Structure formats: C-alpha cells, structure tokens
Amino acid sequence: MESAPKHKVLDWLNDNFESIFLVIGLISIILFITWQVIYRYVITQFIERAGAAVWTEELSRYIFIWISYLAVSVAIRKRSSIRVDILYDKLPKRWQDISWIVVESLFFCLTAVIAWYGWGQIERLLRFPQLTTALRIPFLIPYLILPLGFGLMCLRLIQRLWAQVRVCGLKDSCIGFAIVVIICAPCFIFEYIPPLTALFGYFVVLCAIGVPIAICLGLSTLATIISADTLPIEYMAQISFTSIDNFPIMAIPFFIAAGVFMGAGGLSNRLLKLADEIVGGLYGGMGLTAIVTCMFFGAISGSGPATVAAIGALTIPAMVERGYDKYFSCALVAAAGCVGVMIPPSNPFVVYGVAAQVSIGDLFMGGIVPGILTGLVLMAYCYYYSRARNWRGQEKKRDMATFGHAFWDAKWALMVPVIVLGGIYGGIMTPTEAAAVSAFYGLIVGLFLYREMSFKGMCAACVEACETSSVIILLMAMATLFGNIMTLEDVPGTIARTILSVTNSKILVLLLINILLLIVGTFMEALAAIVILAPILLPVVTNVGVSPLHFGIIMVVNLAIGFITPPVGVNLFVASGVAKAKLQGIARMALPMIGLMLLVLLVCTYIPEIPLCLVRK
C-alpha cells in the first residue's frame, strides 16, 4: 500500500523535475535584473558610495545558462523544436515513427559528446581552480551545467527512445538504428573528408530527415571535427557554455516571459476591445480589429506564432460567426501575426543584434515603420475585400466615452511598449534590462492588477517561456560552433567575393539576397536562418554600402514573410490549428497578402530612409 504514494511522487518528479528549477530560476533572474535597475536609479541616490550591483548581472547570466539547458530537457519531452519537416510530412505513419528513432538517436549522440567533454571541463577546473569576477565563486559551479544539463538531456532522450521503440516494435526500431549507423559511418570509414563537404553535406542530410536545426548545426560541426580534424573536440563543450554567457541574449527569455505573463493575465481580451473601438465599425471591422490587436500584442510578445495563437483564438471564431470566410479569416490573422516580429520587442531583432553586433535598440526602432506599414497594407486589403462582400463590423455604440473606457481598461497592457522603447531609447536601460523590467511588470499586472493569473498559471507560464526560449538559445549555441568552422574555412569571404565578382550593383546584390532569403524562409524558421546566414551575407552587403543596421531590418522583414509561406509557415499552422481549417485553403487565401508584404519589403530595401527614419542619427 505504501508503494502507490511513492510511485506517485516519483512520477510527479519525473514530470516536473526541470520545471521546479525553471520557475525558480526565471523568477530569480527577472527580480535580479529589475533590482539592478532600481538600485542604479533609486538606491544610489540615497546611499553614498553604494557602489554598483555587479553581482546581479553575473549571477543572472549563470542562472540563465542553467535554466536554458535544463529547459531543453522539457522541450525534448514535448518534442518542441525548430526543424524542417517537409519530408517527414510526406512519409507514411510507419516511417514517421521510424524517423523519430533516427532523430532522437542522433540528438543523443550530440548531447552525450557535450556531456562527456563537459565533465572534462569540470576535471580541469578541479585541477586548476578559477573564480568568477564579481561573486568570486568557483567557475566549477556554473560549468557543472555541461555534464548535468546535457546528461539530463541524454536521460530524457533515452526515455523518448524507449517509448518510441515500444511504438515501432523491434524490427522497425532496428531499421531506425541502422539508418543512424549509416549516417555516422562516413566520419569513421574515411580517413579525411574536406571540412566544407562534411559541414554542409551533413547539415543538408540531417535537415532533410527532420533533425532539429540546432542539432543539425551541432552534429555537422561534430562530424567536421572528427573527419577533418579542424578543431579539438573539447571545444564543443567549451563553446556550448561561452557562446550563451552573454547578457544581451538574456533579453529573449525575458521578452517571451513578458508576452506569456500578459497573455495569461487577461491582456488579449482588453486589447481586442480597444481595437474594436478604433476600427470595429468599418467594413471588415472584425478583420481590422484582429490586425490592430495583433499589432498591439506584437508590441508585447515579440513572437509571430504567439500573436496568432493568442489573438486568433479570439478573433477567428468571431469573424466566422459574423459571416467571414473561414480561410480568409485564418490567412488574415496569420499575416497580421508577422507584424509581431517587426514591431519591437522582436526576438529575431535580438538574435540578429547579437549575431551581427548591432545595437538592439536601433534595430527595434528600425522595425516600427515596417511593422506599421505591413499592418496598414493588410488593413487596406481587408477593408476592400470585405466591402466587396458586404462584411460589416459589429453594430454597436462607439463614441469617445466607450473608446475612453476601453483605453483605460487596456492601459496596463499598453504600458509595456512604453517601458521597453522608452527605457532603451531614453538611455535608462539596456535592451536586456528593459526586457526584464517588462517581464516583471507583466507578472505584477497578471497577478495583482488584472488578477487573471493564478500561482499555478504563473508557474506554467514560466515553464512555457523557458521552454520556448531554450529552443532559440540552443540554436544560437550550436550556430556559434557551426559559424566558427565556416570562419576558419573563409566561407563568408568566399561567398562575398563570388557575388561581387558577378555584380557590384547595390540594387542587384540586394535583389539577389532578398530572393535567397525568401527561398530560405519557405523551408527554414526565421531565427535559424538569421543565425546561419547573417554572418555569411553581412560581408556582401557591407561591401556594396549597406549598413548592418539596415540589412538587419531587411532580413527580419523578409524572413517574417516566411511565417506565412508553406511548407514551413509557422503562423499558417497555428491559424489552421486554432480554426481546424485545411492548410491549403489558408495558404491560397494568403497569396495576395504575401504580395502586399513583398511591396513593403521592396520599399524597406531600396528606400532605407523609410525604415530608418526613427533611428537616432
């Protein structure tokens, strides 16, 4: 009888082990960085010689690294990843099941290597102890995440593999493991494979079979190290830590957390009511309301799919109920969700800013005009399309009094962009500090002002934010490894020289790069494309006189279109799931909207004064 409660406890720990640390860790670093801002502007005003709270940043960085890699284990259990699944979707069910054996076995190979050599780092730090700069704690403590975090990933992958073997059966499982051996064999059969052949050959093959892109980057780097001896293999563990020991990268989980907190705290309904007061009475009023709400919500979440999920769940059923075509409704919200990655805060801008060493604050300001332009052209299309079909807005009283009431009700939500942009551009906070303060603000609003987020909801929101950001963080860490091999082999320089040998025309170079990015955006997620392509394409555009800042705006606006282009149009998938509508029908309805967004892209590309008009000179 006593064993049953023990089993329940063990099952609960198995399901929630990482979550405990994620909730405590995320809340801690939000509070630490918020305290850092308060200390700088309040405490130091009243206490002489208070000094600087440098420990907060250092401690937050190390906690951030720990929770990022612990959250990957949660993503493994839920199979959350950024991957190319074109081939996977076409496979019969049996081969889809076998493909998971292949994917998770290869994933295990990478995590096992990093865990093993991560322990090597710990042994070196035991022999030659080092202390951190501010806290003076042994470096051994933060570096323990390498063997522990990646070891936990190995454990979760073994659990997933065991469950998948039971699904597939012995014969099909053996087929899956045999495919893994065949994929790995060239590294050990051939004494030497040219670095670029190994790097790009493995990357293309692994992407094609549906391995998560972060793992494709890491495994292709590992294959290159083994087959071409380009770098010491221990380097992989070292870079897995140092590449994300970076204060600006911490903005990503903070912005995601702010969006999740505000969404769970009753934000979406209030923004929807405000947008309805502004445009709801016009032709296509509900569609226009959806677009404006997406623009508001994008200014909080920084994520396209999150915007579509939060707003689409409310607006798509309402539009269908009022007689709108279901596929048009889905396509409109999916397209409007693209604005979420242009209007600040924007996770792609943070990733690009880190990768290209460009001011994230300037990138945020540069994204405002393209985001608003995209919203306006979609609103114009919605208006004329709806007018031709006599889709009217909801008939109800709208005047300054009702607008004032809706505005006042949404005031706490509308303060988030003010905090972020005002803090950054006013020189009060760094982007990471502004992100932490906005997450703290979102937490307070959800728990105490709107009072629609419970303690349990807060814990779930923390885990969701960590899981979502961990996929991005792992991608950036593995992209650093991949990029270092490319730098050693002078890939960016070679590509730049090749393109510039064909033409020196700025117009043609930008046109060719836009076409390349549009093609890449149809099968690769925006963040993955940025971390891989930004270092390659930057030398090309700077050689023809395009600033890294302007190119960052071009890149994000271009790849935002990829959110609604099949086969990897993430926003289309989210809208399809929300409305239970066929993807093909939504994609067909989205074509005119894609055309309009391409016009905005051309304007931003060839008239830089427009997107850069708000950037401080």
mmCIF file of C-alpha atoms in Angstrom, residues 182-514:
data_model
loop_
_atom_site.group_PDB
_atom_site.id
_atom_site.type_symbol
_atom_site.label_atom_id
_atom_site.label_comp_id
_atom_site.label_asym_id
_atom_site.label_seq_id
_atom_site.Cartn_x
_atom_site.Cartn_y
_atom_site.Cartn_z
ATOM 1 C CA ILE A 182 24.801 4.533 -41.957
ATOM 2 C CA ILE A 183 24.624 8.323 -41.394
ATOM 3 C CA CYS A 184 27.514 8.288 -38.901
ATOM 4 C CA ALA A 185 29.670 5.773 -40.805
ATOM 5 C CA PRO A 186 31.450 8.153 -43.275
ATOM 6 C CA CYS A 187 33.102 10.012 -40.355
ATOM 7 C CA PHE A 188 34.841 6.815 -39.273
ATOM 8 C CA ILE A 189 35.279 4.954 -42.578
ATOM 9 C CA PHE A 190 37.051 7.746 -44.446
ATOM 10 C CA GLU A 191 40.347 8.943 -43.026
ATOM 11 C CA TYR A 192 39.728 12.513 -44.224
ATOM 12 C CA ILE A 193 36.728 14.412 -45.601
ATOM 13 C CA PRO A 194 37.194 18.051 -46.721
ATOM 14 C CA PRO A 195 35.769 20.356 -43.991
ATOM 15 C CA LEU A 196 33.157 22.111 -46.130
ATOM 16 C CA THR A 197 31.997 18.821 -47.662
ATOM 17 C CA ALA A 198 31.478 17.349 -44.191
ATOM 18 C CA LEU A 199 29.963 20.535 -42.751
ATOM 19 C CA PHE A 200 27.384 21.296 -45.444
ATOM 20 C CA GLY A 201 26.875 17.683 -46.548
ATOM 21 C CA TYR A 202 25.847 16.563 -43.085
ATOM 22 C CA PHE A 203 23.840 19.733 -42.476
ATOM 23 C CA VAL A 204 21.717 19.229 -45.631
ATOM 24 C CA VAL A 205 21.186 15.491 -44.987
ATOM 25 C CA LEU A 206 20.259 15.996 -41.331
ATOM 26 C CA CYS A 207 17.881 18.877 -42.135
ATOM 27 C CA ALA A 208 16.198 16.783 -44.828
ATOM 28 C CA ILE A 209 15.453 13.900 -42.446
ATOM 29 C CA GLY A 210 13.869 16.224 -39.870
ATOM 30 C CA VAL A 211 16.596 16.569 -37.243
ATOM 31 C CA PRO A 212 16.038 19.857 -35.294
ATOM 32 C CA ILE A 213 18.099 22.602 -36.907
ATOM 33 C CA ALA A 214 20.069 23.314 -33.717
ATOM 34 C CA ILE A 215 21.103 19.654 -33.617
ATOM 35 C CA CYS A 216 21.894 19.700 -37.365
ATOM 36 C CA LEU A 217 24.320 22.557 -36.715
ATOM 37 C CA GLY A 218 25.935 20.799 -33.755
ATOM 38 C CA LEU A 219 26.180 17.375 -35.414
ATOM 39 C CA SER A 220 27.549 18.719 -38.702
ATOM 40 C CA THR A 221 30.198 20.592 -36.689
ATOM 41 C CA LEU A 222 30.999 17.413 -34.738
ATOM 42 C CA ALA A 223 31.234 15.398 -37.991
ATOM 43 C CA THR A 224 33.614 18.020 -39.446
ATOM 44 C CA ILE A 225 35.818 17.950 -36.341
ATOM 45 C CA ILE A 226 36.005 14.135 -36.451
ATOM 46 C CA SER A 227 36.531 13.762 -40.203
ATOM 47 C CA ALA A 228 38.718 16.827 -40.916
ATOM 48 C CA ASP A 229 40.329 17.475 -37.510
ATOM 49 C CA THR A 230 39.574 21.201 -37.785
ATOM 50 C CA LEU A 231 39.310 21.856 -34.034
ATOM 51 C CA PRO A 232 39.765 19.947 -30.767
ATOM 52 C CA ILE A 233 36.551 18.084 -29.939
ATOM 53 C CA GLU A 234 36.681 19.501 -26.377
ATOM 54 C CA TYR A 235 35.960 22.868 -27.995
ATOM 55 C CA MET A 236 32.298 21.879 -28.447
ATOM 56 C CA ALA A 237 31.649 21.744 -24.703
ATOM 57 C CA GLN A 238 33.541 24.980 -24.048
ATOM 58 C CA ILE A 239 31.625 26.926 -26.730
ATOM 59 C CA SER A 240 28.299 25.473 -25.565
ATOM 60 C CA PHE A 241 28.876 27.491 -22.384
ATOM 61 C CA THR A 242 30.732 30.611 -23.530
ATOM 62 C CA SER A 243 28.541 31.292 -26.589
ATOM 63 C CA ILE A 244 25.475 31.974 -24.433
ATOM 64 C CA ASP A 245 27.323 33.536 -21.484
ATOM 65 C CA ASN A 246 26.128 36.787 -22.970
ATOM 66 C CA PHE A 247 23.993 39.459 -21.293
ATOM 67 C CA PRO A 248 22.155 40.682 -24.452
ATOM 68 C CA ILE A 249 20.923 37.144 -25.271
ATOM 69 C CA MET A 250 19.055 37.123 -21.953
ATOM 70 C CA ALA A 251 16.552 39.554 -23.488
ATOM 71 C CA ILE A 252 14.998 36.627 -25.383
ATOM 72 C CA PRO A 253 13.510 34.701 -22.418
ATOM 73 C CA PHE A 254 12.535 37.983 -20.746
ATOM 74 C CA PHE A 255 10.547 39.251 -23.748
ATOM 75 C CA ILE A 256 8.937 35.840 -24.199
ATOM 76 C CA ALA A 257 8.069 35.764 -20.489
ATOM 77 C CA ALA A 258 6.535 39.268 -20.683
ATOM 78 C CA GLY A 259 4.280 38.145 -23.545
ATOM 79 C CA VAL A 260 3.298 34.897 -21.806
ATOM 80 C CA PHE A 261 2.610 36.647 -18.490
ATOM 81 C CA MET A 262 0.482 39.347 -20.105
ATOM 82 C CA GLY A 263 -1.352 36.794 -22.271
ATOM 83 C CA ALA A 264 -2.134 34.580 -19.261
ATOM 84 C CA GLY A 265 -3.128 37.666 -17.267
ATOM 85 C CA GLY A 266 -6.115 38.694 -19.414
ATOM 86 C CA LEU A 267 -4.348 41.015 -21.836
ATOM 87 C CA SER A 268 -5.781 39.693 -25.125
ATOM 88 C CA ASN A 269 -9.447 40.480 -24.402
ATOM 89 C CA ARG A 270 -8.682 44.043 -23.332
ATOM 90 C CA LEU A 271 -6.570 44.770 -26.407
ATOM 91 C CA LEU A 272 -9.288 43.285 -28.615
ATOM 92 C CA LYS A 273 -11.925 45.566 -27.099
ATOM 93 C CA LEU A 274 -9.698 48.611 -27.618
ATOM 94 C CA ALA A 275 -9.005 47.687 -31.256
ATOM 95 C CA ASP A 276 -12.721 47.129 -31.829
ATOM 96 C CA GLU A 277 -13.397 50.678 -30.590
ATOM 97 C CA ILE A 278 -10.871 52.056 -33.097
ATOM 98 C CA VAL A 279 -11.779 50.185 -36.313
ATOM 99 C CA GLY A 280 -14.579 47.750 -35.466
ATOM 100 C CA GLY A 281 -17.375 49.772 -37.083
ATOM 101 C CA LEU A 282 -15.893 49.792 -40.617
ATOM 102 C CA TYR A 283 -16.314 47.286 -43.444
ATOM 103 C CA GLY A 284 -14.379 44.206 -42.391
ATOM 104 C CA GLY A 285 -14.473 45.596 -38.855
ATOM 105 C CA MET A 286 -13.695 42.322 -37.122
ATOM 106 C CA GLY A 287 -10.810 41.659 -39.517
ATOM 107 C CA LEU A 288 -9.442 45.157 -38.981
ATOM 108 C CA THR A 289 -9.820 44.655 -35.236
ATOM 109 C CA ALA A 290 -7.813 41.416 -35.497
ATOM 110 C CA ILE A 291 -4.977 43.198 -37.340
ATOM 111 C CA VAL A 292 -4.803 46.114 -34.896
ATOM 112 C CA THR A 293 -4.909 43.714 -31.940
ATOM 113 C CA CYS A 294 -2.061 41.699 -33.470
ATOM 114 C CA MET A 295 -0.054 44.925 -33.757
ATOM 115 C CA PHE A 296 -0.741 45.750 -30.091
ATOM 116 C CA PHE A 297 0.054 42.214 -28.946
ATOM 117 C CA GLY A 298 3.173 42.023 -31.128
ATOM 118 C CA ALA A 299 4.455 45.072 -29.275
ATOM 119 C CA ILE A 300 4.412 42.928 -26.133
ATOM 120 C CA SER A 301 5.191 39.336 -27.114
ATOM 121 C CA GLY A 302 7.815 39.779 -29.880
ATOM 122 C CA SER A 303 6.668 36.473 -31.395
ATOM 123 C CA GLY A 304 4.629 35.819 -34.539
ATOM 124 C CA PRO A 305 3.200 32.398 -33.611
ATOM 125 C CA ALA A 306 2.396 33.569 -30.050
ATOM 126 C CA THR A 307 0.491 36.532 -31.512
ATOM 127 C CA VAL A 308 -1.515 34.309 -33.892
ATOM 128 C CA ALA A 309 -2.319 31.827 -31.102
ATOM 129 C CA ALA A 310 -3.417 34.484 -28.602
ATOM 130 C CA ILE A 311 -5.406 36.697 -30.976
ATOM 131 C CA GLY A 312 -6.549 34.050 -33.461
ATOM 132 C CA ALA A 313 -8.283 32.029 -30.739
ATOM 133 C CA LEU A 314 -10.483 35.067 -30.056
ATOM 134 C CA THR A 315 -10.929 36.691 -33.473
ATOM 135 C CA ILE A 316 -11.136 33.815 -35.988
ATOM 136 C CA PRO A 317 -14.291 32.230 -34.441
ATOM 137 C CA ALA A 318 -15.811 35.718 -34.090
ATOM 138 C CA MET A 319 -15.132 36.519 -37.767
ATOM 139 C CA VAL A 320 -16.604 33.196 -38.950
ATOM 140 C CA GLU A 321 -19.670 33.780 -36.747
ATOM 141 C CA ARG A 322 -20.217 37.139 -38.492
ATOM 142 C CA GLY A 323 -20.160 35.548 -41.965
ATOM 143 C CA TYR A 324 -16.498 35.957 -42.932
ATOM 144 C CA ASP A 325 -14.912 33.200 -44.984
ATOM 145 C CA LYS A 326 -13.053 30.850 -42.599
ATOM 146 C CA TYR A 327 -9.934 30.595 -44.796
ATOM 147 C CA PHE A 328 -9.768 34.364 -45.283
ATOM 148 C CA SER A 329 -10.083 34.879 -41.518
ATOM 149 C CA CYS A 330 -7.262 32.435 -40.794
ATOM 150 C CA ALA A 331 -4.993 33.887 -43.503
ATOM 151 C CA LEU A 332 -5.590 37.447 -42.299
ATOM 152 C CA VAL A 333 -4.665 36.681 -38.678
ATOM 153 C CA ALA A 334 -1.666 34.600 -39.796
ATOM 154 C CA ALA A 335 -0.409 37.503 -41.946
ATOM 155 C CA ALA A 336 -1.064 40.039 -39.181
ATOM 156 C CA GLY A 337 0.942 37.828 -36.817
ATOM 157 C CA CYS A 338 4.011 38.542 -38.967
ATOM 158 C CA VAL A 339 3.891 42.107 -37.643
ATOM 159 C CA GLY A 340 4.730 40.633 -34.219
ATOM 160 C CA VAL A 341 8.352 40.050 -35.261
ATOM 161 C CA MET A 342 8.770 43.527 -36.785
ATOM 162 C CA ILE A 343 7.272 45.813 -34.154
ATOM 163 C CA PRO A 344 9.515 45.864 -31.068
ATOM 164 C CA PRO A 345 10.245 43.981 -28.954
ATOM 165 C CA SER A 346 11.223 41.366 -31.513
ATOM 166 C CA ASN A 347 13.111 38.141 -30.843
ATOM 167 C CA PRO A 348 14.570 37.993 -34.398
ATOM 168 C CA PHE A 349 15.997 41.509 -33.929
ATOM 169 C CA VAL A 350 17.617 40.413 -30.640
ATOM 170 C CA VAL A 351 19.155 37.356 -32.334
ATOM 171 C CA TYR A 352 20.388 39.423 -35.300
ATOM 172 C CA GLY A 353 21.751 42.142 -32.995
ATOM 173 C CA VAL A 354 23.788 39.559 -31.063
ATOM 174 C CA ALA A 355 24.966 37.762 -34.224
ATOM 175 C CA ALA A 356 25.919 40.939 -36.109
ATOM 176 C CA GLN A 357 26.993 43.094 -33.142
ATOM 177 C CA VAL A 358 24.411 45.778 -33.978
ATOM 178 C CA SER A 359 22.543 47.930 -31.433
ATOM 179 C CA ILE A 360 19.348 46.070 -30.492
ATOM 180 C CA GLY A 361 17.724 49.387 -29.527
ATOM 181 C CA ASP A 362 18.355 50.799 -33.017
ATOM 182 C CA LEU A 363 17.024 47.607 -34.605
ATOM 183 C CA PHE A 364 13.860 47.921 -32.510
ATOM 184 C CA MET A 365 13.333 51.498 -33.673
ATOM 185 C CA GLY A 366 14.024 50.459 -37.255
ATOM 186 C CA GLY A 367 11.311 47.801 -37.058
ATOM 187 C CA ILE A 368 8.497 50.166 -36.077
ATOM 188 C CA VAL A 369 7.831 51.685 -39.520
ATOM 189 C CA PRO A 370 7.961 48.382 -41.477
ATOM 190 C CA GLY A 371 5.626 46.847 -38.882
ATOM 191 C CA ILE A 372 3.130 49.694 -39.124
ATOM 192 C CA LEU A 373 3.344 49.722 -42.960
ATOM 193 C CA THR A 374 2.650 45.986 -43.056
ATOM 194 C CA GLY A 375 -0.312 46.422 -40.724
ATOM 195 C CA LEU A 376 -1.708 49.282 -42.845
ATOM 196 C CA VAL A 377 -1.485 47.440 -46.179
ATOM 197 C CA LEU A 378 -3.169 44.391 -44.635
ATOM 198 C CA MET A 379 -5.907 46.638 -43.218
ATOM 199 C CA ALA A 380 -6.445 48.251 -46.631
ATOM 200 C CA TYR A 381 -6.714 44.828 -48.277
ATOM 201 C CA CYS A 382 -9.100 43.600 -45.576
ATOM 202 C CA TYR A 383 -11.291 46.698 -45.976
ATOM 203 C CA TYR A 384 -11.662 46.447 -49.760
ATOM 204 C CA TYR A 385 -12.037 42.658 -49.775
ATOM 205 C CA SER A 386 -14.732 42.881 -47.070
ATOM 206 C CA ARG A 387 -16.508 45.811 -48.714
ATOM 207 C CA ALA A 388 -16.842 43.826 -51.959
ATOM 208 C CA ARG A 389 -18.582 41.072 -49.958
ATOM 209 C CA ASN A 390 -20.502 43.413 -47.633
ATOM 210 C CA TRP A 391 -18.896 42.091 -44.464
ATOM 211 C CA ARG A 392 -19.748 44.799 -41.960
ATOM 212 C CA GLY A 393 -18.403 45.415 -38.498
ATOM 213 C CA GLN A 394 -20.453 44.713 -35.414
ATOM 214 C CA GLU A 395 -23.219 47.252 -34.945
ATOM 215 C CA LYS A 396 -22.926 48.807 -31.509
ATOM 216 C CA LYS A 397 -22.467 52.177 -29.879
ATOM 217 C CA ARG A 398 -18.978 53.606 -30.386
ATOM 218 C CA ASP A 399 -18.077 57.082 -29.186
ATOM 219 C CA MET A 400 -15.374 58.847 -27.201
ATOM 220 C CA ALA A 401 -16.832 57.575 -23.948
ATOM 221 C CA THR A 402 -16.717 53.897 -24.995
ATOM 222 C CA PHE A 403 -13.250 54.414 -26.504
ATOM 223 C CA GLY A 404 -12.054 56.054 -23.304
ATOM 224 C CA HIS A 405 -13.394 53.165 -21.237
ATOM 225 C CA ALA A 406 -11.684 50.552 -23.469
ATOM 226 C CA PHE A 407 -8.435 52.532 -23.464
ATOM 227 C CA TRP A 408 -8.470 52.850 -19.682
ATOM 228 C CA ASP A 409 -9.193 49.142 -19.286
ATOM 229 C CA ALA A 410 -6.181 48.272 -21.505
ATOM 230 C CA LYS A 411 -3.857 50.913 -20.029
ATOM 231 C CA TRP A 412 -1.648 48.452 -18.146
ATOM 232 C CA ALA A 413 -1.061 46.387 -21.267
ATOM 233 C CA LEU A 414 -0.285 49.455 -23.383
ATOM 234 C CA MET A 415 2.449 50.495 -20.956
ATOM 235 C CA VAL A 416 4.741 47.605 -21.991
ATOM 236 C CA PRO A 417 5.952 49.181 -25.284
ATOM 237 C CA VAL A 418 6.428 52.472 -23.418
ATOM 238 C CA ILE A 419 8.625 50.737 -20.820
ATOM 239 C CA VAL A 420 10.664 48.881 -23.452
ATOM 240 C CA LEU A 421 11.208 51.628 -26.031
ATOM 241 C CA GLY A 422 11.233 54.488 -23.560
ATOM 242 C CA GLY A 423 13.734 52.697 -21.346
ATOM 243 C CA ILE A 424 16.056 51.718 -24.189
ATOM 244 C CA TYR A 425 15.897 54.832 -26.299
ATOM 245 C CA GLY A 426 15.849 57.132 -23.288
ATOM 246 C CA GLY A 427 19.200 55.668 -22.258
ATOM 247 C CA ILE A 428 17.731 54.470 -18.963
ATOM 248 C CA MET A 429 18.029 50.713 -19.548
ATOM 249 C CA THR A 430 19.796 48.271 -21.821
ATOM 250 C CA PRO A 431 17.508 46.068 -24.001
ATOM 251 C CA THR A 432 18.044 43.164 -21.585
ATOM 252 C CA GLU A 433 17.166 45.303 -18.567
ATOM 253 C CA ALA A 434 14.093 46.673 -20.359
ATOM 254 C CA ALA A 435 13.062 43.092 -21.180
ATOM 255 C CA ALA A 436 13.457 42.017 -17.527
ATOM 256 C CA VAL A 437 11.506 45.027 -16.267
ATOM 257 C CA SER A 438 8.723 44.371 -18.805
ATOM 258 C CA ALA A 439 8.567 40.709 -17.674
ATOM 259 C CA PHE A 440 8.394 41.838 -14.032
ATOM 260 C CA TYR A 441 5.704 44.346 -14.978
ATOM 261 C CA GLY A 442 3.755 41.644 -16.845
ATOM 262 C CA LEU A 443 3.956 39.416 -13.780
ATOM 263 C CA ILE A 444 2.624 42.162 -11.492
ATOM 264 C CA VAL A 445 -0.174 43.065 -13.938
ATOM 265 C CA GLY A 446 -1.285 39.448 -14.378
ATOM 266 C CA LEU A 447 -1.165 38.564 -10.674
ATOM 267 C CA PHE A 448 -2.278 41.734 -8.916
ATOM 268 C CA LEU A 449 -3.832 44.248 -11.361
ATOM 269 C CA TYR A 450 -5.851 42.141 -13.817
ATOM 270 C CA ARG A 451 -5.852 39.253 -11.302
ATOM 271 C CA GLU A 452 -6.470 36.679 -14.004
ATOM 272 C CA MET A 453 -3.263 34.691 -13.465
ATOM 273 C CA SER A 454 -3.105 32.236 -10.571
ATOM 274 C CA PHE A 455 0.072 30.930 -8.917
ATOM 275 C CA LYS A 456 -0.311 27.696 -10.877
ATOM 276 C CA GLY A 457 -0.793 29.721 -14.065
ATOM 277 C CA MET A 458 2.343 31.718 -13.268
ATOM 278 C CA CYS A 459 4.381 28.511 -12.887
ATOM 279 C CA ALA A 460 3.027 27.158 -16.173
ATOM 280 C CA ALA A 461 3.827 30.488 -17.882
ATOM 281 C CA CYS A 462 7.408 30.383 -16.549
ATOM 282 C CA VAL A 463 7.945 26.856 -17.874
ATOM 283 C CA GLU A 464 6.425 27.800 -21.245
ATOM 284 C CA ALA A 465 8.653 30.885 -21.537
ATOM 285 C CA CYS A 466 11.789 28.886 -20.630
ATOM 286 C CA GLU A 467 10.917 26.047 -22.998
ATOM 287 C CA THR A 468 10.228 28.409 -25.909
ATOM 288 C CA SER A 469 13.413 30.410 -25.358
ATOM 289 C CA SER A 470 15.578 27.300 -24.789
ATOM 290 C CA VAL A 471 14.986 26.159 -28.354
ATOM 291 C CA ILE A 472 16.318 29.537 -29.560
ATOM 292 C CA ILE A 473 19.254 29.553 -27.109
ATOM 293 C CA LEU A 474 20.371 26.031 -28.102
ATOM 294 C CA LEU A 475 20.128 27.089 -31.738
ATOM 295 C CA MET A 476 22.390 30.083 -31.094
ATOM 296 C CA ALA A 477 24.951 27.983 -29.197
ATOM 297 C CA MET A 478 25.183 25.381 -31.963
ATOM 298 C CA ALA A 479 25.226 28.105 -34.634
ATOM 299 C CA THR A 480 28.325 29.564 -32.970
ATOM 300 C CA LEU A 481 30.101 26.215 -33.373
ATOM 301 C CA PHE A 482 28.952 25.946 -36.985
ATOM 302 C CA GLY A 483 29.927 29.559 -37.699
ATOM 303 C CA ASN A 484 33.420 29.103 -36.280
ATOM 304 C CA ILE A 485 34.107 26.283 -38.751
ATOM 305 C CA MET A 486 32.799 28.499 -41.580
ATOM 306 C CA THR A 487 35.065 31.328 -40.444
ATOM 307 C CA LEU A 488 38.095 29.032 -40.346
ATOM 308 C CA GLU A 489 37.318 27.968 -43.922
ATOM 309 C CA ASP A 490 36.613 31.585 -45.005
ATOM 310 C CA VAL A 491 33.105 30.722 -46.258
ATOM 311 C CA PRO A 492 31.657 34.250 -45.732
ATOM 312 C CA GLY A 493 34.591 35.857 -47.561
ATOM 313 C CA THR A 494 34.400 33.373 -50.440
ATOM 314 C CA ILE A 495 30.664 33.932 -50.914
ATOM 315 C CA ALA A 496 31.124 37.713 -50.749
ATOM 316 C CA ARG A 497 33.881 37.613 -53.377
ATOM 317 C CA THR A 498 31.828 35.306 -55.610
ATOM 318 C CA ILE A 499 28.730 37.512 -55.573
ATOM 319 C CA LEU A 500 30.732 40.708 -56.024
ATOM 320 C CA SER A 501 32.611 39.150 -58.965
ATOM 321 C CA VAL A 502 29.235 38.746 -60.701
ATOM 322 C CA THR A 503 27.958 42.257 -59.997
ATOM 323 C CA ASN A 504 28.893 45.306 -57.926
ATOM 324 C CA SER A 505 25.425 46.814 -58.316
ATOM 325 C CA LYS A 506 23.857 47.500 -54.946
ATOM 326 C CA ILE A 507 20.374 47.101 -56.448
ATOM 327 C CA LEU A 508 21.128 43.676 -57.956
ATOM 328 C CA VAL A 509 23.007 42.405 -54.895
ATOM 329 C CA LEU A 510 20.084 43.319 -52.616
ATOM 330 C CA LEU A 511 17.628 41.780 -55.092
ATOM 331 C CA LEU A 512 19.609 38.512 -55.201
ATOM 332 C CA ILE A 513 19.877 38.406 -51.408
ATOM 333 C CA ASN A 514 16.144 39.106 -50.993
#
